[in-house]
CSV table of C-alpha atoms and ligand atoms in Angstrom, one decimal:
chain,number,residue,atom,x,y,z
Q,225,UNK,CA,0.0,0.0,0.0
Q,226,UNK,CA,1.7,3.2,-1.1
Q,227,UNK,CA,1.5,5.9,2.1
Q,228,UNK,CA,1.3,9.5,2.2
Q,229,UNK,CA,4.4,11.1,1.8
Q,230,UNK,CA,6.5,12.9,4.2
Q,231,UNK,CA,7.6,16.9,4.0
Q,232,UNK,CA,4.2,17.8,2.9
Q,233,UNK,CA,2.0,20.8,4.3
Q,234,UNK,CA,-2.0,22.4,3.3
Q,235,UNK,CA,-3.8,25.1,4.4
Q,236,UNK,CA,-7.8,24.4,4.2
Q,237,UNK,CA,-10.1,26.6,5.3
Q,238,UNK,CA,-14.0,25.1,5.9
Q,239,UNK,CA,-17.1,27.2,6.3
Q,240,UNK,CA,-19.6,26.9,8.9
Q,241,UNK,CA,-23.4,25.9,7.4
Q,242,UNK,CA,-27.1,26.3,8.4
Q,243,UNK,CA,-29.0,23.1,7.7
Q,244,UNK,CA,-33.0,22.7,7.6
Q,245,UNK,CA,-34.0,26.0,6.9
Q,246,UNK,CA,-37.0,25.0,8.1
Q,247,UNK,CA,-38.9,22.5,5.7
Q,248,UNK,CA,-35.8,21.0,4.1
Q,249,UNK,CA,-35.0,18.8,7.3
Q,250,UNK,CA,-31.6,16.9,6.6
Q,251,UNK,CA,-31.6,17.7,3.1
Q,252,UNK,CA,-31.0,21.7,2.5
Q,253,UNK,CA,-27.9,23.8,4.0
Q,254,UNK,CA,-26.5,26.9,3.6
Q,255,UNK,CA,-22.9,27.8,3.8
Q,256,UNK,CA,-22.2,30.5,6.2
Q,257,UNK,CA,-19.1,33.0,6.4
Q,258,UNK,CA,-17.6,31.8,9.8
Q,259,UNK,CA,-14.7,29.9,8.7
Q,260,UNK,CA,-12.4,27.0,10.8
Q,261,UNK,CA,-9.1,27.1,9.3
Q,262,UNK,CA,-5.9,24.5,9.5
Q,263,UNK,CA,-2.5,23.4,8.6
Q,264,UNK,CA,-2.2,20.2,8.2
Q,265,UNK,CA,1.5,19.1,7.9
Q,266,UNK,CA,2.9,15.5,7.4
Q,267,UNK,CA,6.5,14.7,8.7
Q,268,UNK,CA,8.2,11.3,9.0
Q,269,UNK,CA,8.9,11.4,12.5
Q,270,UNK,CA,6.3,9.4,14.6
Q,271,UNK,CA,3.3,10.5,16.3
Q,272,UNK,CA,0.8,13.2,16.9
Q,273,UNK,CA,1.1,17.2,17.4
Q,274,UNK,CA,-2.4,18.7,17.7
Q,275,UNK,CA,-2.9,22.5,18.5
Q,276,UNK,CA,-6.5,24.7,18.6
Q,277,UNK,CA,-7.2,27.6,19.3
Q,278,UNK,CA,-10.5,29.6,19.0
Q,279,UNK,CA,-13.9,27.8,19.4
Q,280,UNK,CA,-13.3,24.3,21.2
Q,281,UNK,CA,-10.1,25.0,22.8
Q,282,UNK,CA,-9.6,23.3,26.2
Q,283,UNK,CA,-12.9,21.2,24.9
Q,284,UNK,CA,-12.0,19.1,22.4
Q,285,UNK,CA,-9.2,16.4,22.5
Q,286,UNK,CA,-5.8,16.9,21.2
Q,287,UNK,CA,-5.1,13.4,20.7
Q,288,UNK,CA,-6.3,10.8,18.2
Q,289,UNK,CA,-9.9,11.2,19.1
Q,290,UNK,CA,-9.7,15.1,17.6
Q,291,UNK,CA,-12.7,14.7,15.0
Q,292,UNK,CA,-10.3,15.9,11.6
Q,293,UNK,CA,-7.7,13.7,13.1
Q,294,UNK,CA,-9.9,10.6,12.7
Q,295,UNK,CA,-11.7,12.2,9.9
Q,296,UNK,CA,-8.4,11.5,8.0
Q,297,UNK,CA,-7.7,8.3,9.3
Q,298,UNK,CA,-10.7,7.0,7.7
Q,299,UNK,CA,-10.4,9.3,4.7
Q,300,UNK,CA,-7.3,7.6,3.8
Q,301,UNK,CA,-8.9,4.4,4.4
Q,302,UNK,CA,-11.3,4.7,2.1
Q,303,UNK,CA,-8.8,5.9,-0.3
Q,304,UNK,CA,-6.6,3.2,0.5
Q,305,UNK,CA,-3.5,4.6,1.0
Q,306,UNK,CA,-1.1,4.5,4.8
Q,307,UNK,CA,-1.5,7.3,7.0
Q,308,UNK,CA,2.2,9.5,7.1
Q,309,UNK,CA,4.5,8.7,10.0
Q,310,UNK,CA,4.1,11.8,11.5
Q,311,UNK,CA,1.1,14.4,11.4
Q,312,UNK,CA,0.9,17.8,12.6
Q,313,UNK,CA,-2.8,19.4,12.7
Q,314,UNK,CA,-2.8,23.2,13.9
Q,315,UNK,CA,-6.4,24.5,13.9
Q,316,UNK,CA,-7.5,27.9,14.4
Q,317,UNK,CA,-11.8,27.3,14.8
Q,318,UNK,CA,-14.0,30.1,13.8
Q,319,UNK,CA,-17.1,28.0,13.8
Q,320,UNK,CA,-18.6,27.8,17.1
Q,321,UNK,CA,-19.5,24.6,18.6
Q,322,UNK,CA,-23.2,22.6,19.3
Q,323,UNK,CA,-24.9,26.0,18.7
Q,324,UNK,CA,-26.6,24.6,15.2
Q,325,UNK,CA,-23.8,26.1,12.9
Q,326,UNK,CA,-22.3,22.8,11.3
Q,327,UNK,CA,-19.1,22.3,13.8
Q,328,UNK,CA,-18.1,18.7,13.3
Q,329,UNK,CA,-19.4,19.1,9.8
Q,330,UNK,CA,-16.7,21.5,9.0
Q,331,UNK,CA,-14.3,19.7,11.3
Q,332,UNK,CA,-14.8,16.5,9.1
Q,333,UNK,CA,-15.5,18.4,5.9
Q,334,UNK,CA,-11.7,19.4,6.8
Q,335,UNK,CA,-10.4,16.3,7.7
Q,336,UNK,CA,-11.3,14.6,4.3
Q,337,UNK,CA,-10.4,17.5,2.0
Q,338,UNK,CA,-7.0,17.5,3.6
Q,339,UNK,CA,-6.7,13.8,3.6
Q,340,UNK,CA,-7.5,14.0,-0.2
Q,341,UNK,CA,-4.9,16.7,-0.6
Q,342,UNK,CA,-1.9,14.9,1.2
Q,343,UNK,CA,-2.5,12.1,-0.8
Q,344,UNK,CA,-2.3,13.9,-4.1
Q,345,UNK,CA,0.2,12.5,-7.2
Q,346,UNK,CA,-0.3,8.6,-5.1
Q,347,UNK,CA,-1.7,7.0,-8.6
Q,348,UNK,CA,-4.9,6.9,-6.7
Q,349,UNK,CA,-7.2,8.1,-9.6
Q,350,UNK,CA,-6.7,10.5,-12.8
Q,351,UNK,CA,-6.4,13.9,-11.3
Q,352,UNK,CA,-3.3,12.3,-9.8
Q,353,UNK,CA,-1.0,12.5,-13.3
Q,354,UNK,CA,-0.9,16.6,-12.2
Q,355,UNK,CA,0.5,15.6,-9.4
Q,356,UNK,CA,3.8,13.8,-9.8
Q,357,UNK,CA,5.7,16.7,-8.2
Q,358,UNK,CA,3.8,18.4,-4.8
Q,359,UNK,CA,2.7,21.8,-6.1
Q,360,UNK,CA,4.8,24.9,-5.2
Q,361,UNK,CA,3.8,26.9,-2.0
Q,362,UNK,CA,0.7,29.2,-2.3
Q,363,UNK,CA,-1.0,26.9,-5.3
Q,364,UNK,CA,-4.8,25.9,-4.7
Q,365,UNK,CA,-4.9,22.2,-4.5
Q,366,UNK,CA,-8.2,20.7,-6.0
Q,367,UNK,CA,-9.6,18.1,-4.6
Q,368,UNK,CA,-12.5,15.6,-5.7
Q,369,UNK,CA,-15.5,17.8,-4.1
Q,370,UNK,CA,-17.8,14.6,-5.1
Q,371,UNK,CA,-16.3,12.2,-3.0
Q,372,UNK,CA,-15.5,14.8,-0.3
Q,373,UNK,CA,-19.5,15.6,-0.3
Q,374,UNK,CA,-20.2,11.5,0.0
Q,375,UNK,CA,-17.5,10.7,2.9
Q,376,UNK,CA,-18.3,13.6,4.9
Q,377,UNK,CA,-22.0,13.0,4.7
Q,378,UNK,CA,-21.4,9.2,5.9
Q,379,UNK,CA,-19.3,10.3,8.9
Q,380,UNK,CA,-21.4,13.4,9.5
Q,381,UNK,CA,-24.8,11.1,9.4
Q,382,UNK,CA,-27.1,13.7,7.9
Q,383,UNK,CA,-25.7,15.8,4.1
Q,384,UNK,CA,-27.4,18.6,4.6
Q,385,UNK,CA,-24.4,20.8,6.5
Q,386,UNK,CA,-21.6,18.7,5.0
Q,387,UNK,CA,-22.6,19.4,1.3
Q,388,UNK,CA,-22.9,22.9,1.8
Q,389,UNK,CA,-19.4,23.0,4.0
Q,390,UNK,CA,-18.2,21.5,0.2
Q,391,UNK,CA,-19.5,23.4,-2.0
Q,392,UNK,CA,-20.3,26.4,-0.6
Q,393,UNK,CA,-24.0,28.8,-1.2
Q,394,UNK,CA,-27.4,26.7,-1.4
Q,395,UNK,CA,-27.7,23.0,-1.6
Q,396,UNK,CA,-29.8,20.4,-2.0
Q,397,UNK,CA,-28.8,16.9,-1.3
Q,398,UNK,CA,-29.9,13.0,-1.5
Q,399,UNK,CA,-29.5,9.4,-1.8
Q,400,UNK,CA,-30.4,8.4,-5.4
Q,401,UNK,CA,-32.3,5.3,-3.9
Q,402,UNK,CA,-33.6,7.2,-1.2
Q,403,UNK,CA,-32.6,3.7,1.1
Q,404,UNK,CA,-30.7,6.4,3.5
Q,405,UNK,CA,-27.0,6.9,4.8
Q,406,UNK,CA,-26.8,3.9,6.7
Q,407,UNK,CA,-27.1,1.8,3.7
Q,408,UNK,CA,-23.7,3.4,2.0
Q,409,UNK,CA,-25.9,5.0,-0.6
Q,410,UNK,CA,-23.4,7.6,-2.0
Q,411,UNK,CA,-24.7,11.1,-1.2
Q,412,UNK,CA,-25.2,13.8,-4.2
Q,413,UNK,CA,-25.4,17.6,-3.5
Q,414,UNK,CA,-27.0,20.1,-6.4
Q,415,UNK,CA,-25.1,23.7,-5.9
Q,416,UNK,CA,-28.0,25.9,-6.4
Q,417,UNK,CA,-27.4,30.0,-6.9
Q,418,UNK,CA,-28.8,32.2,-4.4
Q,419,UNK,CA,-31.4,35.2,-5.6
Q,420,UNK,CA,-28.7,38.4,-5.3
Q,421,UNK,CA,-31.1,40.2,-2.3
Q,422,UNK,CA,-30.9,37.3,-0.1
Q,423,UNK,CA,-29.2,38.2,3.1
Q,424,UNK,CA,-28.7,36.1,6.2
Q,425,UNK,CA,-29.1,37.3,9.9
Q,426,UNK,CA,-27.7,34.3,12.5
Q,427,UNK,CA,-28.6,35.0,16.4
Q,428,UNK,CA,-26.4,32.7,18.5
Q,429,UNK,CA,-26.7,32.3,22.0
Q,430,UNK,CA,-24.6,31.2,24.7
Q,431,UNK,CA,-26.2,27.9,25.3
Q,432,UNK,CA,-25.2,24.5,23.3
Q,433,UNK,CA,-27.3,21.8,22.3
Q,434,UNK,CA,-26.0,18.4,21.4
Q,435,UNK,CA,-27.1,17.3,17.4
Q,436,UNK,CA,-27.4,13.7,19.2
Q,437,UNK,CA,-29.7,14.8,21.7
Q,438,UNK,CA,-31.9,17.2,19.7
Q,439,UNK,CA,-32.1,14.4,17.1
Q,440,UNK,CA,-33.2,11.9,19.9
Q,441,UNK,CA,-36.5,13.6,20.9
Q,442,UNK,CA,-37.6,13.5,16.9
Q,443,UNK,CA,-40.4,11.3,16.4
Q,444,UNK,CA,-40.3,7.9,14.4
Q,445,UNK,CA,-42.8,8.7,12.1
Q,446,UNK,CA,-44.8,12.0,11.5
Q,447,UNK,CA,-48.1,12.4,9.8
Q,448,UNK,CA,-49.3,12.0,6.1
Q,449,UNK,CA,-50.6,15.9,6.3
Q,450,UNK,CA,-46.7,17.1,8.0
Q,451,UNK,CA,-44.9,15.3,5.4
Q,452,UNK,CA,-47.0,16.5,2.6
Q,453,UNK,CA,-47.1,20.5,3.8
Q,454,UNK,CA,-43.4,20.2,4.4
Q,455,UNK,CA,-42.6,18.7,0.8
Q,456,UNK,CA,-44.6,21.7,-0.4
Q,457,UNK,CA,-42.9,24.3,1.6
Q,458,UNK,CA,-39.5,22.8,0.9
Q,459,UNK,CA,-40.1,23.4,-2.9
Q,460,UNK,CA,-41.3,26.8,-2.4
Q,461,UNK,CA,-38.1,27.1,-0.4
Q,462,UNK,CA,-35.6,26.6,-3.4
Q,463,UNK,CA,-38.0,28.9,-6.1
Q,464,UNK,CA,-38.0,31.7,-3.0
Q,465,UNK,CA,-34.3,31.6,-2.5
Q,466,UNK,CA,-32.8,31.1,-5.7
Q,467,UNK,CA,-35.4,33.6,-8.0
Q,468,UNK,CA,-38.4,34.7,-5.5
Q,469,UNK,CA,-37.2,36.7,-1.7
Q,470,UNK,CA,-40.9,37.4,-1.2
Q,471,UNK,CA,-42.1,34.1,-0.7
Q,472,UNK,CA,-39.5,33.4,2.3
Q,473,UNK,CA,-41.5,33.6,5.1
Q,474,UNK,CA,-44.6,31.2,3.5
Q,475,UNK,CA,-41.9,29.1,2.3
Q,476,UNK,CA,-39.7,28.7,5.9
Q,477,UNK,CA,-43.0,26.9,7.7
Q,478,UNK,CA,-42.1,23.9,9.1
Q,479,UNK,CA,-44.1,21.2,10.3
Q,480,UNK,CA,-41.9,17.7,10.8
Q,481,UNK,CA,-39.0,18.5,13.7
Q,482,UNK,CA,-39.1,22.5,14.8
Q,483,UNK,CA,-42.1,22.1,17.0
Q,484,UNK,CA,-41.3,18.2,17.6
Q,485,UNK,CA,-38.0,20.0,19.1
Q,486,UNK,CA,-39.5,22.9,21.0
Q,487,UNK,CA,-39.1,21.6,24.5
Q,488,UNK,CA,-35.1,21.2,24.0
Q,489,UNK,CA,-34.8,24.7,22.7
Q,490,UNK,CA,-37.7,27.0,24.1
Q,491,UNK,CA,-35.9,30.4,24.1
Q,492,UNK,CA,-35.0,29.4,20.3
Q,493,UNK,CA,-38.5,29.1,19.4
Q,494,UNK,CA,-39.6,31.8,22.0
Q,495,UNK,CA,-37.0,34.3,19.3
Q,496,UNK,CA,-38.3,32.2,16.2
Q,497,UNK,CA,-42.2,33.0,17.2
Q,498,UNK,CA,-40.9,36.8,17.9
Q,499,UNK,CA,-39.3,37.3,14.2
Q,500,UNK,CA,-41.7,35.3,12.6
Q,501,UNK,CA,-44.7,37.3,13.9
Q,502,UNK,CA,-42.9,40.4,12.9
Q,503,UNK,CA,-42.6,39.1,9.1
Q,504,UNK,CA,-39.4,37.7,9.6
Q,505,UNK,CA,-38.5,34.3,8.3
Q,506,UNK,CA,-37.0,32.6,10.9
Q,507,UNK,CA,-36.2,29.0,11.0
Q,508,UNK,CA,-34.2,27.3,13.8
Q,509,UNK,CA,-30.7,27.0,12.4
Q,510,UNK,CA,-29.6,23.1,11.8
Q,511,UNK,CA,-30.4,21.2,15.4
Q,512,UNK,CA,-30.5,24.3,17.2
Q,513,UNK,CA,-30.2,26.3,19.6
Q,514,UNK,CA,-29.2,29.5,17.1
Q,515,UNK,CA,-31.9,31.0,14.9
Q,516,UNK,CA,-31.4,31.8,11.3
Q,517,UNK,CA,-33.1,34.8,9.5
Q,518,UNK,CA,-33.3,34.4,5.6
Q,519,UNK,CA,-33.6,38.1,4.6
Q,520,UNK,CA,-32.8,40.6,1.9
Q,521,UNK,CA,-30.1,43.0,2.0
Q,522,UNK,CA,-32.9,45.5,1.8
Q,523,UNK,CA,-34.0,44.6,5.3
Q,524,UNK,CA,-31.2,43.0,7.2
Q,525,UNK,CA,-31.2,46.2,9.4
Q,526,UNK,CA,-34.8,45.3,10.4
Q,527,UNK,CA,-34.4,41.4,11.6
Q,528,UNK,CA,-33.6,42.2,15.3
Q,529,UNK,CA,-34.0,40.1,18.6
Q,530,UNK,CA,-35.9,43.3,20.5
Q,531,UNK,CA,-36.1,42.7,24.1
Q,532,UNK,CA,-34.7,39.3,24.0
Q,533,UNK,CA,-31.5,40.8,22.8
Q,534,UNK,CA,-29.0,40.4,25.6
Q,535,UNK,CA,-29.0,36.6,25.4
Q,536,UNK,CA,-27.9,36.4,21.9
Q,537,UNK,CA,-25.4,37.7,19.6
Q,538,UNK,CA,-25.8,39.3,16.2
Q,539,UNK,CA,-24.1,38.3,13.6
Q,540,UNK,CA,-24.5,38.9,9.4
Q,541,UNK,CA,-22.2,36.5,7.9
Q,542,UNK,CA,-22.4,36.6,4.5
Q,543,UNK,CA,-22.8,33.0,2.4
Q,544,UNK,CA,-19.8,32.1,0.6
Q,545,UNK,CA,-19.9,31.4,-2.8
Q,546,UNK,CA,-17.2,28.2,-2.8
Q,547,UNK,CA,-17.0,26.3,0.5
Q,548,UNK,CA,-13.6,24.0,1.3
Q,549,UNK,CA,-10.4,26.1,0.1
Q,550,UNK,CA,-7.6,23.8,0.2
Q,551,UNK,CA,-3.6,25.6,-0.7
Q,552,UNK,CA,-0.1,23.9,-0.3
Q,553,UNK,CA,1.8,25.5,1.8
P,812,ATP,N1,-13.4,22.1,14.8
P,812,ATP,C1,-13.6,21.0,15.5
P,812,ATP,N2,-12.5,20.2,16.0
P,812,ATP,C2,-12.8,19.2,16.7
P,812,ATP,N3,-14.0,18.7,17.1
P,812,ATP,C3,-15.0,19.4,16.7
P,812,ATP,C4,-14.9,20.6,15.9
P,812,ATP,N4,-16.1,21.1,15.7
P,812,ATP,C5,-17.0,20.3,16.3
P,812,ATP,N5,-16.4,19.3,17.0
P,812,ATP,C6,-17.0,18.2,17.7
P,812,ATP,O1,-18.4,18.2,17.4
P,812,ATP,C7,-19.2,18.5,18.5
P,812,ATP,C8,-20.3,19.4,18.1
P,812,ATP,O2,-21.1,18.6,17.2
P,812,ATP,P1,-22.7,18.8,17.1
P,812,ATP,O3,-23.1,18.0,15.9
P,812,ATP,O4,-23.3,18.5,18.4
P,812,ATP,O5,-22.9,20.3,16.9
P,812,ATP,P2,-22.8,21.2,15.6
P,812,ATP,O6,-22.2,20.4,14.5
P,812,ATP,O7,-22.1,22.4,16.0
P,812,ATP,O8,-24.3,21.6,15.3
P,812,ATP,P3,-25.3,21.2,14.1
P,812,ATP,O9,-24.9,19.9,13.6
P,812,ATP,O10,-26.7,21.2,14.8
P,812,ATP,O11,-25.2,22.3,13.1
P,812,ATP,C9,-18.2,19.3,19.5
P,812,ATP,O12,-18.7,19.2,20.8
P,812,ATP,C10,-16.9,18.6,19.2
P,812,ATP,O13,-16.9,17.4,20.0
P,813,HSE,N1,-30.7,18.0,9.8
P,813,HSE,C1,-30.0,18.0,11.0
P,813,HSE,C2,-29.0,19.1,11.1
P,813,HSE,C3,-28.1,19.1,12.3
P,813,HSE,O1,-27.2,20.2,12.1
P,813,HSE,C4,-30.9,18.0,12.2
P,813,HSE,O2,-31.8,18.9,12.2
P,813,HSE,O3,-30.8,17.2,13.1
């Protein structure tokens, strides 16, 4: 098995994401401009050097367990090449954790875009001829943004934050059999362009909520008359944000896992209920507990928390148009 060379080093630089967006439960996310950033650097001295700073440090572990640690590990697994002897990972985390923004999707979004990248000019597929000699410092390194979408999904459990982590803007993901991730169906993301007006508004709070445990109060099965409205709104959701603004608010409704989820997250939906009786359409972002505002730029300055202000921060950040940025270094 050929292993991933020595004396090698990438930047990559992952976005954060809003999944949901109300009807589009694991299916739609939205990149956000709230970026985790690495170096990931492969020596051929044994062992493992992990440094964070910014969101998670202290929290997560700096040894094998760190989530785009093992997110390469298995990357390189499934690529079927030997990790490097040695691996430095030095992560600077923009993307704050459990608060509904796509952490571990970005972490593992990371993890296999810079596993792909390390493993560049192995022989491992076509793209590799390009790569007999490791690109000069400063050069974007393109990675297979198909198979990135697919592995992270699988690790991640759900697409909808991992795909747009990828790619970047709007997107829309499934399994072409519809069978589900357990089943190793391979995960396809459409890249759809975002109507120029839209603007986001993102109100985070203090608080985190677990994905696991807002995922675990869902119900098994959800009524005929929920799925149907929700498949309705979801396609209203797509014509609103890519050529329609106005329609936003009809087309955030949600009736399968906000409400199912209120008890987990009641100052969420206590800010949701707020905007949304002002005109507002305001979804819980992802799993929660932040809200997400889809707006125009027209009226960004409007979308405001009121009196429930103090408990939540502000923040407009933009939706990138690419998502993973991977450069040698
Ligand atoms: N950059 C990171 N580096 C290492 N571990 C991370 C990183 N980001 C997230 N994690 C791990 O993932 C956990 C958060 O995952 P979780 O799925 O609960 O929340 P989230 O991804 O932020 O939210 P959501 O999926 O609802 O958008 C953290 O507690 C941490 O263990
Ligand atoms: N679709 C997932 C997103 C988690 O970020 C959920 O709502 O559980």
């Amino acid at each position: 098995m050929k292993q991933v060379p020595p004396g090698r080093s990438v930047e990559v630089r992952v976005p954060a994401s809003s999944a949901n967006l109300g009807p589009g439960f694991d299916s739609i996310g939205l990149a956000l401009g709230l970026w985790d950033r690495y170096v990931v650097t492969t020596s051929d001295s044994g062992g493992l050097s992990i440094e964070v700073t910014g969101e998670g440090a202290g929290d997560v572990p700096t040894d094998d367990r760190h989530l785009v640690h093992s997110t390469m590990q298995h990357t390189w697994g499934v690529l079927g090449v030997a990790p490097p002897a040695g691996l430095r990972i030095q992560a600077t985390n923009g993307v704050p954790h459990s608060r509904g923004l796509g952490s571990s999707a970005s972490a593992i979004v990371a993890g296999v875009v810079a596993a792909q990248a390390l493993s560049a000019g192995l022989g491992l597929d076509d793209r590799d001829e390009a790569y007999a000699e490791w690109p000069a410092p400063g050069q974007p390194m393109p990675v297979d943004l198909g198979l990135a979408v697919h592995v992270s999904s699988r690790l991640e459990g759900h697409p909808d934050n991992a795909s747009a982590s990828v790619l970047g803007g709007l997107t829309v993901s499934w399994m072409p059999d519809g069978s589900g991730l357990d089943r190793g169906e391979q995960t396809v993301s459409a890249r759809i362009a975002l109507h120029r007006d839209v603007e986001v508004v993102v109100f985070v709070p203090d608080t985190q909520l677990a994905t696991r445990t807002a995922r675990a109060v869902l119900p098994a099965t959800v009524p005929l008359a929920a799925a149907a409205a929700d498949a309705g709104r979801a396609a209203l959701l797509v014509h609103a944000l890519a050529t329609d603004p106005s329609h936003l608010h009809a087309a955030t409704r949600d009736w399968l896992h906000q409400e199912a989820r209120r008890s987990s997250y009641p100052e969420t939906m206590e800010l949701v209920d707020l905007l949304r009786s002002q005109g507002h359409a305001a979804v819980v972002s992802g799993a929660g507990p932040s809200v997400l505002v889809l707006s125009t730029h027209g009226s960004v300055e409007q979308v405001q928390a009121g009196s429930l202000a103090p408990r939540w921060e502000r923040l407009v950040p933009g939706v990138p148009e690419h998502g993973a940025c991977i450069r040698v270094r």
